[in-house]
Short mmCIF file of C-alpha atoms in Angstrom, two decimals:
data_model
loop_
_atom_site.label_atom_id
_atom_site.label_comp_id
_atom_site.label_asym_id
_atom_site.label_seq_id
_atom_site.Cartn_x
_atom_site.Cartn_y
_atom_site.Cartn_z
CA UNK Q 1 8.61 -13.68 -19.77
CA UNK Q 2 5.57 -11.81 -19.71
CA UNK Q 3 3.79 -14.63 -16.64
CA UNK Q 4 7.20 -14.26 -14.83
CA UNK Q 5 6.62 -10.88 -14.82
CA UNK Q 6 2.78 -11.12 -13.51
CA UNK Q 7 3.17 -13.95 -11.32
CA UNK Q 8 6.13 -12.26 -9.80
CA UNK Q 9 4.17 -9.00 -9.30
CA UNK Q 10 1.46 -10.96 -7.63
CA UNK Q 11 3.58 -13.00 -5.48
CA UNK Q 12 5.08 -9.76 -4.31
CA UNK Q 13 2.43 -7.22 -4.01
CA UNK Q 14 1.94 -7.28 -0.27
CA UNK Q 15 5.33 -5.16 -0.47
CA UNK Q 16 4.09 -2.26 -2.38
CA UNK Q 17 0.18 -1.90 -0.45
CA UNK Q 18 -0.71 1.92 0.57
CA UNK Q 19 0.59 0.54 4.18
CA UNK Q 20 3.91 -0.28 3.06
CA UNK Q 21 4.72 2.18 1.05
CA UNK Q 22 3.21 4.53 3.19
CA UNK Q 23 6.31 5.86 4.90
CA UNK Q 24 8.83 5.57 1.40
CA UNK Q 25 9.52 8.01 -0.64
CA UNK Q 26 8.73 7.72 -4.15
CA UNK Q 27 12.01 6.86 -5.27
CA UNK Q 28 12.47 4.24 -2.59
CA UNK Q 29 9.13 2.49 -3.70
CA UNK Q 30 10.79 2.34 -7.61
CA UNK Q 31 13.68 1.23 -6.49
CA UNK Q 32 12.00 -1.41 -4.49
CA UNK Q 33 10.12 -2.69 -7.54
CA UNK Q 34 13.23 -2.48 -9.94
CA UNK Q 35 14.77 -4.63 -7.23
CA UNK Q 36 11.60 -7.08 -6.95
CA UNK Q 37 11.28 -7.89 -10.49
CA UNK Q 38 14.82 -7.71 -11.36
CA UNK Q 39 15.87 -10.96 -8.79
CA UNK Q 40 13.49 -12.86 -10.72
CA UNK Q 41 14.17 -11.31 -13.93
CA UNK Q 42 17.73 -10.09 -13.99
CA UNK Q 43 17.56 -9.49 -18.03
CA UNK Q 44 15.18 -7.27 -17.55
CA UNK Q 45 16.54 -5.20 -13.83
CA UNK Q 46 18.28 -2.65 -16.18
CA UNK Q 47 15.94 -1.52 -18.43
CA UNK Q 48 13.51 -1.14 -15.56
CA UNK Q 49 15.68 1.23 -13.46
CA UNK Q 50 16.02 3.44 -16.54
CA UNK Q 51 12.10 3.19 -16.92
CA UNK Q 52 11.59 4.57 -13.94
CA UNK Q 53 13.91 7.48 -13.89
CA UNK Q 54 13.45 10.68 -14.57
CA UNK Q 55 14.71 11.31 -18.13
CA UNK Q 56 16.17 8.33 -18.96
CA UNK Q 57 15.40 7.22 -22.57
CA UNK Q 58 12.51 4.85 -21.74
CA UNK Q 59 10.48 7.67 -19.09
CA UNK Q 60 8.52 9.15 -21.75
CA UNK Q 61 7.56 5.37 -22.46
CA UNK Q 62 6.89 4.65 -19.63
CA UNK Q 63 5.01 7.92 -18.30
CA UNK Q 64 2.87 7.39 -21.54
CA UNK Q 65 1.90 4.19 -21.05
CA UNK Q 66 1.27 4.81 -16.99
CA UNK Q 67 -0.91 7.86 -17.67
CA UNK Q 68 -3.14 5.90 -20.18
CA UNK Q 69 -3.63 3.15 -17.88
CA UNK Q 70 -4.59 5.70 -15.64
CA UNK Q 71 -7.08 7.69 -17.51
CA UNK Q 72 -8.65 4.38 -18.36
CA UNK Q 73 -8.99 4.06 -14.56
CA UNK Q 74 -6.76 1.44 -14.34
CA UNK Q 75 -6.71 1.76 -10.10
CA UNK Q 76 -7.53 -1.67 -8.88
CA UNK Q 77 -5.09 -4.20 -7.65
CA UNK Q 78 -6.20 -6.76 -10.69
CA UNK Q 79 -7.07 -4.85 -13.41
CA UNK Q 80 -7.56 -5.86 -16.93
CA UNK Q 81 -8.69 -4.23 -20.68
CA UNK Q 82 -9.49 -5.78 -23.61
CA UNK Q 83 -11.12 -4.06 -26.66
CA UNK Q 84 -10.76 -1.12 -25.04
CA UNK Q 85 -13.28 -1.63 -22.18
CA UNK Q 86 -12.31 -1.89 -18.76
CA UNK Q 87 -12.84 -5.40 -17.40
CA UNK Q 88 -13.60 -6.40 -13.25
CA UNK Q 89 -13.50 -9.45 -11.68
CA UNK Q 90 -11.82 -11.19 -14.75
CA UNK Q 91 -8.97 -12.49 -12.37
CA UNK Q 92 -11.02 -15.39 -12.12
CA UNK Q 93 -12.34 -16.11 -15.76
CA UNK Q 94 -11.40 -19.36 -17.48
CA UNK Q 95 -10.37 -19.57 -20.85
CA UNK Q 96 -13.70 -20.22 -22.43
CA UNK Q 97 -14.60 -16.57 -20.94
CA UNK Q 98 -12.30 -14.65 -22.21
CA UNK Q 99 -12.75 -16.61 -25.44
CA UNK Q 100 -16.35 -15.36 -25.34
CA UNK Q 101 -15.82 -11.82 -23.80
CA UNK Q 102 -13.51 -11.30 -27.09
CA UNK Q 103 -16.01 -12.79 -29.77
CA UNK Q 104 -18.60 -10.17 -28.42
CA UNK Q 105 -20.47 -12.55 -26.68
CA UNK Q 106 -20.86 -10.48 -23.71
CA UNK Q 107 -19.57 -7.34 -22.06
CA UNK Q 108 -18.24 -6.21 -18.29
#
């Protein structure tokens, strides 16, 4: 579910640049999304309406986990943490990377 998820997001991301959403209001832009992800993942459309609104059972969740990202700097288009640190231009890595990045065989 999880690559659905990311290669949906990717696929679709074009829809929610500063230009696009430029104009929307904030709750247009969410429901946008919840509508994006939920055609390709319909078992999932519900419980991401509810994360994003305001006092539903999962916004505290979901506030939580947006502010961490945040205050890790998570502000790039393709951004990625492992082991706590902040990683950059990792979209492109291969497998043997990442294998070394998390043995400590280098750092970002």
């Amino acid at each position: 579910d999880i690559w659905t998820y990311i290669n949906n997001a990717f696929a679709n991301r074009a829809k929610f640049s500063t230009e696009t959403t430029a104009s929307q209001t904030l709750k247009q832009v969410q429901n946008n999304y919840a509508l994006t992800i939920g055609q390709a993942m319909p078992q999932y459309a519900v419980q991401l309406g509810y994360g994003l609104a305001y006092g539903s059972k999962y916004d505290a969740e979901t506030r939580v986990v947006w502010k961490y990202a945040a205050s890790r700097r998570a502000s790039d288009e393709v951004t990625f943490f492992a082991n706590g640190m902040k990683i950059s231009g990792a979209q492109n890595w291969s497998t043997d990377d990442w294998n070394n990045f998390i043995n400590g065989g280098f750092s970002n």
